[in-house]
Amino acid sequence: MISRFLEQQPAVTAALLSPEVRRLLFISTLTDGDIKNTEEVVKALHPMLVATKSMCEEKSPTVSNIAPLHAQLLSDTLSTIEDAPLVKDIKCAIHGDLSKRYMSAEEKNFLYVASALDPRFKSMLFLSPSEVQETYAMVVSKAAALMGNADVGMQSDGNVEEGGSTEESGPADDTSDEDRPPHTPKKGDPHLQTSLDKHSSMPDLP
């Protein structure tokens, strides 16, 4: 709305200065300082406009967008020496609010993994190299766990079909749950790490 006003500002000013309007109403026109402040507000809010359009223009917004956009907004709302006092106040207010969001380790891990699996953001340029390594390590761990669970499920189904009931398959296991060794998940496909390395090394999609 503010940017639209600036586009139409000459026409609005001309209309307010017309004798017909000023004769009927007492109108205090905007000063040059008011116009300058309006331009500064539009400049300060431009990153929010870009982020909003980025989300709204997608037919199916995904969670993988959140971490890159959040990091970009935090970067764009940092004050600079060239900023006017009004722009600094606006940026500080926005930056302070965004800094409180998605701060827990659970939220960060979830958002980072989602972005790593998205071809558009898999290079993870908004993270430090150590954070990128940690994120892809989590991806490998989760993928290996899923593959291990799938293998265990397939083996269980095969045993039931071949052996029938547990009574016919062999003697019962008298070992108590407390005496059983902890279950170690089966390692995933040895090519899994290689595939993920290729995925992370390819350029991001536009």
PDB file of C-alpha atoms in Angstrom, residues 2 16 23 50-51 59 87 94 107 109 111 144 153 165-166 174 179 182 186 202:
ATOM      1  CA  ILE A   2       2.797   2.420   0.875  1.00  0.00           C
ATOM      2  CA  LEU A  16      -4.945  17.769  -2.930  1.00  0.00           C
ATOM      3  CA  ARG A  23     -11.911  25.243  -0.868  1.00  0.00           C
ATOM      4  CA  VAL A  50      10.336 -10.443  -1.293  1.00  0.00           C
ATOM      5  CA  ALA A  51       9.898 -13.283   1.222  1.00  0.00           C
ATOM      6  CA  LYS A  59       1.452 -23.455  -5.726  1.00  0.00           C
ATOM      7  CA  VAL A  87      15.197   2.315   8.851  1.00  0.00           C
ATOM      8  CA  ILE A  94      11.991  -7.140  12.657  1.00  0.00           C
ATOM      9  CA  GLU A 107      13.126 -27.207  15.104  1.00  0.00           C
ATOM     10  CA  ASN A 109      17.293 -30.059  12.788  1.00  0.00           C
ATOM     11  CA  LEU A 111      14.103 -27.537   9.002  1.00  0.00           C
ATOM     12  CA  ALA A 144      19.985 -45.837   7.391  1.00  0.00           C
ATOM     13  CA  GLY A 153       9.962 -55.823   8.675  1.00  0.00           C
ATOM     14  CA  SER A 165       2.968 -69.921  13.937  1.00  0.00           C
ATOM     15  CA  THR A 166       5.707 -69.344  16.452  1.00  0.00           C
ATOM     16  CA  ASP A 174      12.975 -68.428  27.431  1.00  0.00           C
ATOM     17  CA  ASP A 179      18.544 -60.474  29.396  1.00  0.00           C
ATOM     18  CA  PRO A 182      20.010 -54.299  22.827  1.00  0.00           C
ATOM     19  CA  LYS A 186      21.166 -52.865  10.449  1.00  0.00           C
ATOM     20  CA  MET A 202      25.353 -30.982  -7.580  1.00  0.00           C
TER      21      MET A 202
END
